[in-house]
PDB file of C-alpha atoms in Angstrom:
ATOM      1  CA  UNK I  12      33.562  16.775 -26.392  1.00 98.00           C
ATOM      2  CA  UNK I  13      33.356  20.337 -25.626  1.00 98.00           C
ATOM      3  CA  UNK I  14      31.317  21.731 -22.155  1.00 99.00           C
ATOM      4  CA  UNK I  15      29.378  24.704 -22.685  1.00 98.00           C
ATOM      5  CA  UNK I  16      28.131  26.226 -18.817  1.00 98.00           C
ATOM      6  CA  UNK I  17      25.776  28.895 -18.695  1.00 98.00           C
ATOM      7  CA  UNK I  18      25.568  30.924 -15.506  1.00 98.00           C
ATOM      8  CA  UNK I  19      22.101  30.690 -15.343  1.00 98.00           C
ATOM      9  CA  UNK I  20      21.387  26.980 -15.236  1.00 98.00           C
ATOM     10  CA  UNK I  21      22.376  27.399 -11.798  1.00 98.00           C
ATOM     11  CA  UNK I  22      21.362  31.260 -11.131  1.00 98.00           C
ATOM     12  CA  UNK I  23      17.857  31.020 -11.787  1.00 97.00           C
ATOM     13  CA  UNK I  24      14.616  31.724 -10.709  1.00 97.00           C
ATOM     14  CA  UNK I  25      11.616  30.383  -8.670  1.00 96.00           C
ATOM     15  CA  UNK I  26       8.444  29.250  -9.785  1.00 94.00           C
ATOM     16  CA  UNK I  27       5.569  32.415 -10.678  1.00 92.00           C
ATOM     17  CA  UNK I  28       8.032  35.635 -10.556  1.00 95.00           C
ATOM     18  CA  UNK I  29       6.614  37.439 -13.669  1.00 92.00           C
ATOM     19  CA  UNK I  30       9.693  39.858 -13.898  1.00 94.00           C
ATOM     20  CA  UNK I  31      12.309  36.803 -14.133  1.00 95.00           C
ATOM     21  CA  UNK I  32      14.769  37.579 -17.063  1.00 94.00           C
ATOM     22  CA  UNK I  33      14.215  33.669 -18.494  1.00 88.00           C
ATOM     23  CA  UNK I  34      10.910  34.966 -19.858  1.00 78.00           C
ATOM     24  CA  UNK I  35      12.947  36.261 -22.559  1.00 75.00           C
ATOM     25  CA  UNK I  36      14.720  39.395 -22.066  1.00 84.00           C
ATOM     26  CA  UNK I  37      17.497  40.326 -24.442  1.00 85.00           C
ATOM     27  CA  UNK I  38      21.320  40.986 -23.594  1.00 89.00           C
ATOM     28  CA  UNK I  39      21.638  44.987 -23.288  1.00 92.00           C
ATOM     29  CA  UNK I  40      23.549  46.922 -21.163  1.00 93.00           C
ATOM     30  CA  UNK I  41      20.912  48.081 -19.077  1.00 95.00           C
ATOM     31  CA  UNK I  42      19.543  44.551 -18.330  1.00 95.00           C
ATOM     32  CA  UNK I  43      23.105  43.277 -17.463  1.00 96.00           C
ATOM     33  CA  UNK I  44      23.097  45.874 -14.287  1.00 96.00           C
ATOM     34  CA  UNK I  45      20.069  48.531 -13.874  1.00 96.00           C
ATOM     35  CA  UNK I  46      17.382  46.066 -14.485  1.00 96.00           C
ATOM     36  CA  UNK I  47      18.881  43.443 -11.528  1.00 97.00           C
ATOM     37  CA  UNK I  48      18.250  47.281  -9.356  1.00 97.00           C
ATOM     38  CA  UNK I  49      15.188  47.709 -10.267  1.00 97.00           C
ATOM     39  CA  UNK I  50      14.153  44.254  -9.118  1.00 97.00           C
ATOM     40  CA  UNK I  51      15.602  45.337  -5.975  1.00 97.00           C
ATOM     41  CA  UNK I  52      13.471  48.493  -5.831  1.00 97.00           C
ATOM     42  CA  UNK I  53      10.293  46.575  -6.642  1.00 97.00           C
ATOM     43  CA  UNK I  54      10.712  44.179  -3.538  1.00 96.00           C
ATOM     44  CA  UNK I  55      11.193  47.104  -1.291  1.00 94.00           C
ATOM     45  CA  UNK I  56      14.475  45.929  -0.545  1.00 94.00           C
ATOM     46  CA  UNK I  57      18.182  48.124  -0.304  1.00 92.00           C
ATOM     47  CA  UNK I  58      20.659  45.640  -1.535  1.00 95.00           C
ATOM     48  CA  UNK I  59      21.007  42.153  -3.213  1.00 96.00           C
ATOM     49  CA  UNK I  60      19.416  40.515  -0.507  1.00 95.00           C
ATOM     50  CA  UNK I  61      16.461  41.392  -1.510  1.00 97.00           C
ATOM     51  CA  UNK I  62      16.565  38.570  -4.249  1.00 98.00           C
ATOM     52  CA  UNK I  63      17.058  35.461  -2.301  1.00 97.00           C
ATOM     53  CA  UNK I  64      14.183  33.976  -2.441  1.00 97.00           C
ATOM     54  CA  UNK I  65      12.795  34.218  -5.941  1.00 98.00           C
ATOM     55  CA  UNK I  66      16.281  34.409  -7.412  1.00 98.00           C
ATOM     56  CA  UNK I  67      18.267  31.143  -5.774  1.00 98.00           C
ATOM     57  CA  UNK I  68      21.407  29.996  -6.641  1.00 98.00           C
ATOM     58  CA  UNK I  69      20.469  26.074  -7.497  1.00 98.00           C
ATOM     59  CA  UNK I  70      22.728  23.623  -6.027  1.00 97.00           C
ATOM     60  CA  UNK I  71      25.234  21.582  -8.343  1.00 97.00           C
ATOM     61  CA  UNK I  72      27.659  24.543  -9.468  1.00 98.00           C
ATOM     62  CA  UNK I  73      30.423  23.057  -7.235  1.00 98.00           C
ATOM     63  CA  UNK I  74      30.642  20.279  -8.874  1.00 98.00           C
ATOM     64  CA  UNK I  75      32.510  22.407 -11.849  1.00 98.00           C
ATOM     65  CA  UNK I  76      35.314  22.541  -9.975  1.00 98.00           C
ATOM     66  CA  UNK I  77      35.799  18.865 -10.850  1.00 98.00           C
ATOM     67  CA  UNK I  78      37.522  20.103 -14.459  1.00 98.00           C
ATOM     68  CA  UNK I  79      40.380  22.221 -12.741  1.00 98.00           C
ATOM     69  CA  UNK I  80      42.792  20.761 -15.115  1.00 97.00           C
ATOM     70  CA  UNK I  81      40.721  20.805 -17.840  1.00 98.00           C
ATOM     71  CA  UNK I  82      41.667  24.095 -20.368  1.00 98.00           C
ATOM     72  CA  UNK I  83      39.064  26.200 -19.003  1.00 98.00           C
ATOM     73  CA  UNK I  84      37.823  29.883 -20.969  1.00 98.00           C
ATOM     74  CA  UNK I  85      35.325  32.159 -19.206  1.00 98.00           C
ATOM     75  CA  UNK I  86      33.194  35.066 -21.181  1.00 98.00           C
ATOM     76  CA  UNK I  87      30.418  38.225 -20.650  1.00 98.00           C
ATOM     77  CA  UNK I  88      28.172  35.815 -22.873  1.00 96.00           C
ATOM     78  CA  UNK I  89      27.673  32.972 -25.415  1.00 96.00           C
ATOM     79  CA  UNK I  90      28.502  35.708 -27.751  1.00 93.00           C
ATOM     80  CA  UNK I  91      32.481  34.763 -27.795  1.00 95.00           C
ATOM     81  CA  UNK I  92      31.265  31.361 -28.324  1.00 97.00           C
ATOM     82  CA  UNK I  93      32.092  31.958 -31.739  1.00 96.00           C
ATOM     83  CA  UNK I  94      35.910  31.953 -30.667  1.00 96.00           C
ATOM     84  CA  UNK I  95      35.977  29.007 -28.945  1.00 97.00           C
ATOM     85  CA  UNK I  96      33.931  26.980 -31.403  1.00 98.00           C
ATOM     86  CA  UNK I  97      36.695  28.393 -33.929  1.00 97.00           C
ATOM     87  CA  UNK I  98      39.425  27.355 -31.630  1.00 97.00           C
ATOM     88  CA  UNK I  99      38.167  23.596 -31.124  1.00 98.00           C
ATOM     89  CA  UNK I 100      36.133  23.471 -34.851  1.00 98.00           C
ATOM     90  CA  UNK I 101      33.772  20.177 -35.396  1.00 98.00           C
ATOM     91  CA  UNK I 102      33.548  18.898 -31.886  1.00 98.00           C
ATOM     92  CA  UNK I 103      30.649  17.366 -30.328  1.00 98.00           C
ATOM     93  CA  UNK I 104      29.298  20.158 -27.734  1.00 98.00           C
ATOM     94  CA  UNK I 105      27.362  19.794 -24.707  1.00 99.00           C
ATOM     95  CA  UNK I 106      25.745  22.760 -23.288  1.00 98.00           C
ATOM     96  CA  UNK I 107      24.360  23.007 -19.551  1.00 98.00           C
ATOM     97  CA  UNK I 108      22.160  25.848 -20.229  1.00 98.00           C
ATOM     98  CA  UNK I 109      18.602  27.657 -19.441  1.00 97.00           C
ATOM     99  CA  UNK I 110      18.037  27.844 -22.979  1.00 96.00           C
ATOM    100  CA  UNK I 111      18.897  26.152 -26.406  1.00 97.00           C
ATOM    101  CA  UNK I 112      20.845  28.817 -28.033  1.00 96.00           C
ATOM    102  CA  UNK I 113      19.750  27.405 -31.082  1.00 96.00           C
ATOM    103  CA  UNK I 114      17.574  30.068 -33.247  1.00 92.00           C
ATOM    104  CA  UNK I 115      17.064  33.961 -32.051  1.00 81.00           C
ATOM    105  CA  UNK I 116      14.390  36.249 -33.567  1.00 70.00           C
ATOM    106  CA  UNK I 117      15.662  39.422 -32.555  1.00 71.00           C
ATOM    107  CA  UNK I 118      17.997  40.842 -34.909  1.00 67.00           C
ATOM    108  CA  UNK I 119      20.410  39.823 -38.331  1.00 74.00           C
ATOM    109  CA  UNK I 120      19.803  35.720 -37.916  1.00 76.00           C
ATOM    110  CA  UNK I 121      23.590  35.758 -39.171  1.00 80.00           C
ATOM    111  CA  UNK I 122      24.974  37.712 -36.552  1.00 85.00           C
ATOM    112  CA  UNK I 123      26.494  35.628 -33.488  1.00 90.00           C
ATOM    113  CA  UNK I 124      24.465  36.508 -30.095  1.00 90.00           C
ATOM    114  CA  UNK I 125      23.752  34.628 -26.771  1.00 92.00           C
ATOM    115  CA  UNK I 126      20.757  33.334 -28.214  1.00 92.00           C
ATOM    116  CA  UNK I 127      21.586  31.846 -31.778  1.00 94.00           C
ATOM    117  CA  UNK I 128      25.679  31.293 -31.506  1.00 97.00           C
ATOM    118  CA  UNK I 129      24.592  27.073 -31.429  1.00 98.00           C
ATOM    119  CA  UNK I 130      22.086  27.180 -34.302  1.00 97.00           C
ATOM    120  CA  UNK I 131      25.432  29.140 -36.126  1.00 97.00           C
ATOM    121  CA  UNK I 132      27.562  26.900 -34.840  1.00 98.00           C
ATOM    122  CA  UNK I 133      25.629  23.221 -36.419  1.00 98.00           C
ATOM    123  CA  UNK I 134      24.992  25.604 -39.605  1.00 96.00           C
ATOM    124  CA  UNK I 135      28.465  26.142 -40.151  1.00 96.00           C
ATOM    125  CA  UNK I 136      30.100  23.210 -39.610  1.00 97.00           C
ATOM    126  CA  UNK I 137      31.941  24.178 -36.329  1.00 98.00           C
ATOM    127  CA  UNK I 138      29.800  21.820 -34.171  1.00 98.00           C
ATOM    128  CA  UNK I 139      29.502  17.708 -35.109  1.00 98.00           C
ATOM    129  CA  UNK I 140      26.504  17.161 -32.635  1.00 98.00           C
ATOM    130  CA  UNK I 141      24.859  19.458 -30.233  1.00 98.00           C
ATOM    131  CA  UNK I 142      23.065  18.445 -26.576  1.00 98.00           C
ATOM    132  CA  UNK I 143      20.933  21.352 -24.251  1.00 98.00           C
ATOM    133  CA  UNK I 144      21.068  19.827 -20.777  1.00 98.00           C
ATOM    134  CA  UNK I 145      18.257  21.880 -19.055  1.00 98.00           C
ATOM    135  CA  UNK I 146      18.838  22.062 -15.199  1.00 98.00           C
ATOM    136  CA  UNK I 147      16.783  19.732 -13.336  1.00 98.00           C
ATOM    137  CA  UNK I 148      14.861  23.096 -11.484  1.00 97.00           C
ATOM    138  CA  UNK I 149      13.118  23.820 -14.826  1.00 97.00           C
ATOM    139  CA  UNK I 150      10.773  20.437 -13.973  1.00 97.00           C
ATOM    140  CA  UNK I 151       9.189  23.307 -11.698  1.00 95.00           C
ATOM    141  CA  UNK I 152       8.410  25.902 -14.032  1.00 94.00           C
ATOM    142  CA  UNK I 153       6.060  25.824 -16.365  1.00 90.00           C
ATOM    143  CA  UNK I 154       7.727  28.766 -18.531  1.00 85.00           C
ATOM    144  CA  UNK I 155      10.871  27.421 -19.156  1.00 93.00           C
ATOM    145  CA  UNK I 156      12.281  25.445 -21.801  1.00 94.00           C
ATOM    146  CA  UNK I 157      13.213  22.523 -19.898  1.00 96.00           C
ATOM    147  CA  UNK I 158       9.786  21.914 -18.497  1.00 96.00           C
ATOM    148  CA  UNK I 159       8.324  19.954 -21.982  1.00 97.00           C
ATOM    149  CA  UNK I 160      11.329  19.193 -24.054  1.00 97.00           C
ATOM    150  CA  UNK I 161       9.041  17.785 -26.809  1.00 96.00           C
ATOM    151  CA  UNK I 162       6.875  21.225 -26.647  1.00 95.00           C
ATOM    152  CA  UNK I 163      10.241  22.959 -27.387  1.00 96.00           C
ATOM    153  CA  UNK I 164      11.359  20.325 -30.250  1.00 97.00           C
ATOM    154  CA  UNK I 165       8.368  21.371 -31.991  1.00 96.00           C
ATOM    155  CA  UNK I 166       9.460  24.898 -31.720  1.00 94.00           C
ATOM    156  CA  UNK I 167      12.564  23.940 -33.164  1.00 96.00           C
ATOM    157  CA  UNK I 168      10.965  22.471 -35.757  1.00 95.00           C
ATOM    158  CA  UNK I 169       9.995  25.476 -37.594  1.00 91.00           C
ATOM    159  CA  UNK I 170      13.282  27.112 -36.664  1.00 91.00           C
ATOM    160  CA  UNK I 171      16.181  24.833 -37.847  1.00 94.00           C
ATOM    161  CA  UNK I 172      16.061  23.017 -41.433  1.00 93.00           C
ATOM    162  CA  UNK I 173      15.881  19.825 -40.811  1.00 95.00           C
ATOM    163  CA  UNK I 174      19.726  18.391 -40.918  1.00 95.00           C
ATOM    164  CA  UNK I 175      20.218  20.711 -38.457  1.00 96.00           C
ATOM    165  CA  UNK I 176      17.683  19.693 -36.310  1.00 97.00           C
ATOM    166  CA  UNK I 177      18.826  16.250 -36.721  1.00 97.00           C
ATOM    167  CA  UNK I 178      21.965  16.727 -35.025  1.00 98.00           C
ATOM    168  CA  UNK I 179      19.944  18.008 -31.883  1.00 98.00           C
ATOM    169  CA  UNK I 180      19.010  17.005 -28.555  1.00 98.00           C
ATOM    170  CA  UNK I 181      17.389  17.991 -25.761  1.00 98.00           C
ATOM    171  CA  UNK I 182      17.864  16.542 -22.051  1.00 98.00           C
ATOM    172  CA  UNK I 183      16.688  17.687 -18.745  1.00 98.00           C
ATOM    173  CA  UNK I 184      19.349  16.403 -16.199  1.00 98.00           C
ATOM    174  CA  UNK I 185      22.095  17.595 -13.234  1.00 97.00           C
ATOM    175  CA  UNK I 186      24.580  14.876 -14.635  1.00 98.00           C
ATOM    176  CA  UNK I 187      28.642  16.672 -15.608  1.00 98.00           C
ATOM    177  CA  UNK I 188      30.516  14.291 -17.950  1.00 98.00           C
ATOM    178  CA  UNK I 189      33.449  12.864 -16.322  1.00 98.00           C
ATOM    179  CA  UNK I 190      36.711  15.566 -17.048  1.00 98.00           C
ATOM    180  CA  UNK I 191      38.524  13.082 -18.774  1.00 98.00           C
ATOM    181  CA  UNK I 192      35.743  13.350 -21.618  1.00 98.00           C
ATOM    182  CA  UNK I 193      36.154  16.939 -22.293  1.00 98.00           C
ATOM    183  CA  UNK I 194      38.842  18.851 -24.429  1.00 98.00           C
ATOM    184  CA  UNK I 195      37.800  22.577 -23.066  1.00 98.00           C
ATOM    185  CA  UNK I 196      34.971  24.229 -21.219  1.00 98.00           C
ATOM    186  CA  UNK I 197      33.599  27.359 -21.949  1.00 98.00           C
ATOM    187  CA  UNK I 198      31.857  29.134 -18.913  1.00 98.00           C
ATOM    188  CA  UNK I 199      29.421  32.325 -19.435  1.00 98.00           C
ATOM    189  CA  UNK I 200      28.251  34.609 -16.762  1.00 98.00           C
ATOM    190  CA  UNK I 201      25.508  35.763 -18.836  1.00 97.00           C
ATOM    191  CA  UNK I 202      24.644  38.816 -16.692  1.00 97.00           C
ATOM    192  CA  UNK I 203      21.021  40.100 -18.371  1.00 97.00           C
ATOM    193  CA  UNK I 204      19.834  36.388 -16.667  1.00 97.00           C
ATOM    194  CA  UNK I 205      21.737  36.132 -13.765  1.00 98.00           C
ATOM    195  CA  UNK I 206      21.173  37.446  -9.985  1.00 98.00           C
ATOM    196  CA  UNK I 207      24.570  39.903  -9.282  1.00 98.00           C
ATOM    197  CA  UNK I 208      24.052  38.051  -5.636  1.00 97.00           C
ATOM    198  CA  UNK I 209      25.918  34.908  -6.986  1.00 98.00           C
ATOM    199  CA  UNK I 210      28.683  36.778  -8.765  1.00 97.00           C
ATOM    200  CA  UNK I 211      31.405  35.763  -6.135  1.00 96.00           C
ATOM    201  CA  UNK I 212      30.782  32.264  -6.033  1.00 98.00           C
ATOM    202  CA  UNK I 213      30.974  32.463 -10.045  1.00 98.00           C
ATOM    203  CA  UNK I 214      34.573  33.963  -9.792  1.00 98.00           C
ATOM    204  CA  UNK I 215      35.622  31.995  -7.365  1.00 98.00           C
ATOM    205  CA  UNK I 216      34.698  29.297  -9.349  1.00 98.00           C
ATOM    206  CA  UNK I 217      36.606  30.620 -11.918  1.00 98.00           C
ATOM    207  CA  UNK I 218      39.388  31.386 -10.029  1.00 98.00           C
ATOM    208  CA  UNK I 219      39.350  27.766  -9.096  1.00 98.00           C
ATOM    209  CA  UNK I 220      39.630  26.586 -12.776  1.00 98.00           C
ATOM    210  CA  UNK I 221      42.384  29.026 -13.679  1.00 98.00           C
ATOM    211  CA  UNK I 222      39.857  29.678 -16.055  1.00 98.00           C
ATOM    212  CA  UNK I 223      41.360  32.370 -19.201  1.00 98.00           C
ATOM    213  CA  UNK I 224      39.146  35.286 -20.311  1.00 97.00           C
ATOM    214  CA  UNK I 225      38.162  34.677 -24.023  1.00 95.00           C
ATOM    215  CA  UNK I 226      36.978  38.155 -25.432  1.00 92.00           C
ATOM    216  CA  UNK I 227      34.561  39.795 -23.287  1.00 93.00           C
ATOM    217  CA  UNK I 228      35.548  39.203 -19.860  1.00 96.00           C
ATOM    218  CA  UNK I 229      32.559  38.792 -16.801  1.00 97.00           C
ATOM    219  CA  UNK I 230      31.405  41.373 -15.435  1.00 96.00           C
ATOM    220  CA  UNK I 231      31.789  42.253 -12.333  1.00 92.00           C
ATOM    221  CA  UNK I 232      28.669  43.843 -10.390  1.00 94.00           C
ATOM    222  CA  UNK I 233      28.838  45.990  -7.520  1.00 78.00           C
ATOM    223  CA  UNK I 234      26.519  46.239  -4.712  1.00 62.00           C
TER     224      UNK I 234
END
């Protein structure tokens, strides 16, 4: 299989703070950077500190340093998944992730993004079966996806045609496959989502893996 990590199924949010980016905010410039400052600015705070405790960093990332070995690729966004799905075509794919990535309103439908590239991906042939695996925190918030995973297939429903959907599935869990059951892993910073606080332990992660830039590299976020 192939391992899909999002950033931010580990830099995420806490329960009831209205101005978290899972609500739905789109990938642009200005929320990969200037928006994370303004957060800042609302809390009255001076630096990233300010974020701690309604943007955590959820335990369980250091257990990705379990596929050193493994060929690991790191991007900006699921937007290069496209090259990596092309580079490892019809593979089962799991993805630990906030959100499906399955169907995007915003925008050409036919134009790869962080929010569609899976849905594009079953659609075209490039992915055999596809598994979310919501992080166990979203149990706690009601506005996630993870919270009601059959609320969300139902929302699927009207997005995906039906053989499409059928090659679906959703899952709420902290469980890694073992390293010997994955060909390549493809780790996103995603930085519209995810608190510029945990940036270092995300490259050193990366570092760890040896991981290879595939198109857009992270970013990396100053102070």
């Amino acid at each position: 299989m192939l391992l899909s990590v999002d950033w931010d199924a580990y830099s995420g949010c806490a329960d009831l703070v209205f101005d978290a980016p899972i609500w739905g905010t789109p990938d642009r410039e200005h929320d990969r950077l200037a928006r994370w400052h303004e957060r800042v600015s609302k809390r009255g705070g001076s630096d990233w500190q300010a974020l701690d405790a309604e943007f955590p960093l959820y335990p369980g990332w250091q257990e990705l340093t379990q596929y050193a070995g493994v060929p690991v690729y790191s991007a900006l966004s699921h937007e290069q998944a496209a090259l990596w799905l092309h580079a490892f075509p019809g593979r089962d794919v799991l993805n630990i992730d906030s959100h499906h990535d399955l169907s995007n309103l915003r925008g050409d439908p036919q134009r790869w993004r962080p929010g569609n590239w899976a849905g594009l991906g079953l659609a075209a042939g490039l992915i055999e079966r596809y598994t979310v695996r919501y992080p166990e925190w979203h149990a706690g918030l009601l506005v996630t996806e993870g919270y009601d995973l059959s609320r969300t297939r139902q929302e699927l429903e009207t997005a995906l045609l039906p053989d499409v959907l059928a090659r679906v599935q959703l899952e709420r869990s902290a469980a890694l496959p073992a390293p010997a059951e994955v060909e390549a892993v493809l780790l996103v910073q995603s930085p519209s989502w995810t608190n510029p606080a945990h940036d270092a332990a995300l490259f050193g992660l990366l570092h760890a893996l040896k991981a290879t830039a595939l198109g857009e590299p992270p970013l990396i976020r100053g102070s």
